[in-house]
Amino acid sequence: MIISFDLDDTLISNNKFDLEKINLFQKIFRIEKLRKDTIVLFKELKRRNHKIFIYTTSYRSVSKIKWMFYSYGISVDYIINQQKHQRSLLDKNIYCSKFPPLFNIDFHIDDSKGVQIEGEKYGFKVLVISETDKNWTQTILKSI
């Protein structure tokens, strides 16, 4: 299964949830802090042979996102940023903030109720994770 994750307020935030510890390298290069337990979750998903995509509407570069995850010792299979999203939807006549089916994504995880509404409208699966969900990894694993 291909599972995609949003970044901002789902996996990255400065003050909405507990964060992974960072090392000296990450401090020096100002690597963004990931939500606590992201590393464990991604390793478990990989162990179960799922592919992990990042699908964000941010303008971060693909290489910056890839290096951020790499610095935590985890890899992602594919990254869709805002530029790639816009290019891919250009000729499709689809107007939504995210459209996972275009990238063969089976299941998308986000913090936005708006993306959930788009999923209902366009027929793709979305799980909205709350910033207050302390068992968010279990919520995801149970939903897959």
PDB file of C-alpha atoms in Angstrom:
ATOM      1  CA  MET A   1       0.000   0.000   0.000  1.00  0.00           C
ATOM      2  CA  ILE A   2       1.176   3.523  -0.703  1.00  0.00           C
ATOM      3  CA  ILE A   3       0.602   5.804   2.280  1.00  0.00           C
ATOM      4  CA  SER A   4       1.189   9.543   2.115  1.00  0.00           C
ATOM      5  CA  PHE A   5       1.687  12.020   4.930  1.00  0.00           C
ATOM      6  CA  ASP A   6       1.189  15.753   5.075  1.00  0.00           C
ATOM      7  CA  LEU A   7       4.014  17.671   6.756  1.00  0.00           C
ATOM      8  CA  ASP A   8       2.853  20.869   8.450  1.00  0.00           C
ATOM      9  CA  ASP A   9       0.797  20.261  11.601  1.00  0.00           C
ATOM     10  CA  THR A  10       0.738  16.514  10.858  1.00  0.00           C
ATOM     11  CA  LEU A  11       4.420  15.533  11.148  1.00  0.00           C
ATOM     12  CA  ILE A  12       6.032  18.939  11.783  1.00  0.00           C
ATOM     13  CA  SER A  13       5.080  21.676  14.226  1.00  0.00           C
ATOM     14  CA  ASN A  14       6.924  23.758  16.744  1.00  0.00           C
ATOM     15  CA  ASN A  15       4.317  23.801  19.480  1.00  0.00           C
ATOM     16  CA  LYS A  16       1.339  21.527  18.784  1.00  0.00           C
ATOM     17  CA  PHE A  17       2.697  18.128  19.875  1.00  0.00           C
ATOM     18  CA  ASP A  18       5.751  16.408  21.357  1.00  0.00           C
ATOM     19  CA  LEU A  19       8.763  16.193  19.051  1.00  0.00           C
ATOM     20  CA  GLU A  20      11.564  13.742  18.320  1.00  0.00           C
ATOM     21  CA  LYS A  21      14.917  14.515  19.899  1.00  0.00           C
ATOM     22  CA  ILE A  22      17.466  16.008  17.542  1.00  0.00           C
ATOM     23  CA  ASN A  23      21.210  15.478  17.295  1.00  0.00           C
ATOM     24  CA  LEU A  24      24.024  17.993  16.871  1.00  0.00           C
ATOM     25  CA  PHE A  25      24.021  17.653  13.075  1.00  0.00           C
ATOM     26  CA  GLN A  26      20.314  18.467  12.984  1.00  0.00           C
ATOM     27  CA  LYS A  27      20.821  21.471  15.265  1.00  0.00           C
ATOM     28  CA  ILE A  28      23.670  22.857  13.172  1.00  0.00           C
ATOM     29  CA  PHE A  29      21.773  22.473   9.893  1.00  0.00           C
ATOM     30  CA  ARG A  30      18.459  23.591  11.411  1.00  0.00           C
ATOM     31  CA  ILE A  31      16.634  20.430  10.467  1.00  0.00           C
ATOM     32  CA  GLU A  32      12.947  20.661  11.310  1.00  0.00           C
ATOM     33  CA  LYS A  33      11.768  18.578  14.241  1.00  0.00           C
ATOM     34  CA  LEU A  34       9.446  15.660  13.553  1.00  0.00           C
ATOM     35  CA  ARG A  35       6.464  14.637  15.637  1.00  0.00           C
ATOM     36  CA  LYS A  36       7.407  12.191  18.377  1.00  0.00           C
ATOM     37  CA  ASP A  37       7.154   8.544  17.270  1.00  0.00           C
ATOM     38  CA  THR A  38       7.370   9.359  13.530  1.00  0.00           C
ATOM     39  CA  ILE A  39      10.585   7.327  13.296  1.00  0.00           C
ATOM     40  CA  VAL A  40       9.028   4.275  14.954  1.00  0.00           C
ATOM     41  CA  LEU A  41       5.883   4.584  12.816  1.00  0.00           C
ATOM     42  CA  PHE A  42       7.767   4.883   9.516  1.00  0.00           C
ATOM     43  CA  LYS A  43      10.011   1.917  10.368  1.00  0.00           C
ATOM     44  CA  GLU A  44       6.954  -0.175  11.225  1.00  0.00           C
ATOM     45  CA  LEU A  45       5.225   0.801   7.983  1.00  0.00           C
ATOM     46  CA  LYS A  46       8.373  -0.140   6.028  1.00  0.00           C
ATOM     47  CA  ARG A  47       8.556  -3.444   7.942  1.00  0.00           C
ATOM     48  CA  ARG A  48       5.007  -4.124   6.727  1.00  0.00           C
ATOM     49  CA  ASN A  49       6.152  -3.385   3.148  1.00  0.00           C
ATOM     50  CA  HIS A  50       4.224  -0.140   2.719  1.00  0.00           C
ATOM     51  CA  LYS A  51       5.603   2.680   0.605  1.00  0.00           C
ATOM     52  CA  ILE A  52       5.781   6.067   2.309  1.00  0.00           C
ATOM     53  CA  PHE A  53       5.152   9.255   0.357  1.00  0.00           C
ATOM     54  CA  ILE A  54       5.206  12.825   1.618  1.00  0.00           C
ATOM     55  CA  TYR A  55       2.436  14.967   0.103  1.00  0.00           C
ATOM     56  CA  THR A  56       2.718  18.574   1.200  1.00  0.00           C
ATOM     57  CA  THR A  57       1.432  21.879  -0.095  1.00  0.00           C
ATOM     58  CA  SER A  58       4.581  23.575   1.150  1.00  0.00           C
ATOM     59  CA  TYR A  59       7.191  25.004  -1.172  1.00  0.00           C
ATOM     60  CA  ARG A  60      10.056  23.192   0.559  1.00  0.00           C
ATOM     61  CA  SER A  61      12.336  21.580  -2.001  1.00  0.00           C
ATOM     62  CA  VAL A  62      12.210  17.836  -2.516  1.00  0.00           C
ATOM     63  CA  SER A  63      15.886  17.582  -1.530  1.00  0.00           C
ATOM     64  CA  LYS A  64      15.321  19.516   1.718  1.00  0.00           C
ATOM     65  CA  ILE A  65      12.472  17.179   2.688  1.00  0.00           C
ATOM     66  CA  LYS A  66      14.468  14.086   1.724  1.00  0.00           C
ATOM     67  CA  TRP A  67      17.481  15.230   3.791  1.00  0.00           C
ATOM     68  CA  MET A  68      15.295  16.025   6.779  1.00  0.00           C
ATOM     69  CA  PHE A  69      13.985  12.447   6.926  1.00  0.00           C
ATOM     70  CA  TYR A  70      17.395  10.998   6.119  1.00  0.00           C
ATOM     71  CA  SER A  71      18.877  12.880   9.101  1.00  0.00           C
ATOM     72  CA  TYR A  72      16.461  10.922  11.326  1.00  0.00           C
ATOM     73  CA  GLY A  73      17.545   7.627   9.785  1.00  0.00           C
ATOM     74  CA  ILE A  74      14.359   7.073   7.817  1.00  0.00           C
ATOM     75  CA  SER A  75      13.692   7.159   4.114  1.00  0.00           C
ATOM     76  CA  VAL A  76      10.635   8.096   2.122  1.00  0.00           C
ATOM     77  CA  ASP A  77       9.820   6.638  -1.258  1.00  0.00           C
ATOM     78  CA  TYR A  78       8.497   9.747  -2.995  1.00  0.00           C
ATOM     79  CA  ILE A  79       7.899  13.412  -2.251  1.00  0.00           C
ATOM     80  CA  ILE A  80       5.183  15.640  -3.695  1.00  0.00           C
ATOM     81  CA  ASN A  81       5.582  19.317  -2.869  1.00  0.00           C
ATOM     82  CA  GLN A  82       3.401  22.219  -4.006  1.00  0.00           C
ATOM     83  CA  GLN A  83       5.297  22.699  -7.274  1.00  0.00           C
ATOM     84  CA  LYS A  84       4.934  19.028  -8.266  1.00  0.00           C
ATOM     85  CA  HIS A  85       1.271  19.027  -7.199  1.00  0.00           C
ATOM     86  CA  GLN A  86       0.462  22.093  -9.331  1.00  0.00           C
ATOM     87  CA  ARG A  87       2.296  20.754 -12.405  1.00  0.00           C
ATOM     88  CA  SER A  88       0.537  17.401 -12.132  1.00  0.00           C
ATOM     89  CA  LEU A  89      -2.964  18.886 -11.788  1.00  0.00           C
ATOM     90  CA  LEU A  90      -2.476  21.548 -14.460  1.00  0.00           C
ATOM     91  CA  ASP A  91      -4.286  19.705 -17.248  1.00  0.00           C
ATOM     92  CA  LYS A  92      -6.639  17.594 -15.144  1.00  0.00           C
ATOM     93  CA  ASN A  93      -9.344  20.188 -14.436  1.00  0.00           C
ATOM     94  CA  ILE A  94      -9.339  19.174 -10.768  1.00  0.00           C
ATOM     95  CA  TYR A  95      -9.276  21.885  -8.135  1.00  0.00           C
ATOM     96  CA  CYS A  96      -8.278  20.655  -4.715  1.00  0.00           C
ATOM     97  CA  SER A  97      -5.424  21.142  -2.286  1.00  0.00           C
ATOM     98  CA  LYS A  98      -4.335  17.496  -2.588  1.00  0.00           C
ATOM     99  CA  PHE A  99      -5.278  14.732  -5.002  1.00  0.00           C
ATOM    100  CA  PRO A 100      -3.605  11.453  -3.943  1.00  0.00           C
ATOM    101  CA  PRO A 101      -5.069   9.259  -6.740  1.00  0.00           C
ATOM    102  CA  LEU A 102      -2.964  11.158  -9.279  1.00  0.00           C
ATOM    103  CA  PHE A 103       0.144   9.700  -7.598  1.00  0.00           C
ATOM    104  CA  ASN A 104      -1.319   6.205  -7.012  1.00  0.00           C
ATOM    105  CA  ILE A 105      -1.599   6.856  -3.278  1.00  0.00           C
ATOM    106  CA  ASP A 106      -3.952   4.474  -1.468  1.00  0.00           C
ATOM    107  CA  PHE A 107      -4.255   6.286   1.857  1.00  0.00           C
ATOM    108  CA  HIS A 108      -3.433   9.866   2.863  1.00  0.00           C
ATOM    109  CA  ILE A 109      -2.831  11.124   6.407  1.00  0.00           C
ATOM    110  CA  ASP A 110      -3.373  14.821   7.140  1.00  0.00           C
ATOM    111  CA  ASP A 111      -4.444  17.247   9.851  1.00  0.00           C
ATOM    112  CA  SER A 112      -6.900  19.138   7.627  1.00  0.00           C
ATOM    113  CA  LYS A 113     -10.626  18.534   7.672  1.00  0.00           C
ATOM    114  CA  GLY A 114     -10.677  20.318   4.300  1.00  0.00           C
ATOM    115  CA  VAL A 115      -8.577  17.540   2.763  1.00  0.00           C
ATOM    116  CA  GLN A 116     -10.978  15.019   4.291  1.00  0.00           C
ATOM    117  CA  ILE A 117     -13.890  16.811   2.593  1.00  0.00           C
ATOM    118  CA  GLU A 118     -11.977  16.736  -0.712  1.00  0.00           C
ATOM    119  CA  GLY A 119     -11.444  13.005  -0.191  1.00  0.00           C
ATOM    120  CA  GLU A 120     -15.158  12.475   0.189  1.00  0.00           C
ATOM    121  CA  LYS A 121     -15.869  14.610  -2.885  1.00  0.00           C
ATOM    122  CA  TYR A 122     -13.243  13.015  -5.145  1.00  0.00           C
ATOM    123  CA  GLY A 123     -13.281   9.492  -3.700  1.00  0.00           C
ATOM    124  CA  PHE A 124      -9.915   9.074  -1.994  1.00  0.00           C
ATOM    125  CA  LYS A 125      -9.149   7.815   1.519  1.00  0.00           C
ATOM    126  CA  VAL A 126      -8.019  10.348   4.113  1.00  0.00           C
ATOM    127  CA  LEU A 127      -7.363   9.923   7.808  1.00  0.00           C
ATOM    128  CA  VAL A 128      -7.333  13.152   9.799  1.00  0.00           C
ATOM    129  CA  ILE A 129      -4.958  13.031  12.757  1.00  0.00           C
ATOM    130  CA  SER A 130      -5.530  15.433  15.617  1.00  0.00           C
ATOM    131  CA  GLU A 131      -2.634  17.326  17.123  1.00  0.00           C
ATOM    132  CA  THR A 132      -3.901  16.197  20.545  1.00  0.00           C
ATOM    133  CA  ASP A 133      -3.977  12.470  19.696  1.00  0.00           C
ATOM    134  CA  LYS A 134      -1.256  11.005  21.929  1.00  0.00           C
ATOM    135  CA  ASN A 135      -1.771   7.570  20.320  1.00  0.00           C
ATOM    136  CA  TRP A 136      -1.669   8.901  16.761  1.00  0.00           C
ATOM    137  CA  THR A 137       0.618   6.118  15.516  1.00  0.00           C
ATOM    138  CA  GLN A 138      -1.807   3.462  16.752  1.00  0.00           C
ATOM    139  CA  THR A 139      -4.697   5.373  15.177  1.00  0.00           C
ATOM    140  CA  ILE A 140      -2.879   5.149  11.842  1.00  0.00           C
ATOM    141  CA  LEU A 141      -1.819   1.515  12.174  1.00  0.00           C
ATOM    142  CA  LYS A 142      -5.398   0.474  13.091  1.00  0.00           C
ATOM    143  CA  SER A 143      -6.794   2.381  10.086  1.00  0.00           C
ATOM    144  CA  ILE A 144      -4.535   0.727   7.516  1.00  0.00           C
TER     145      ILE A 144
END
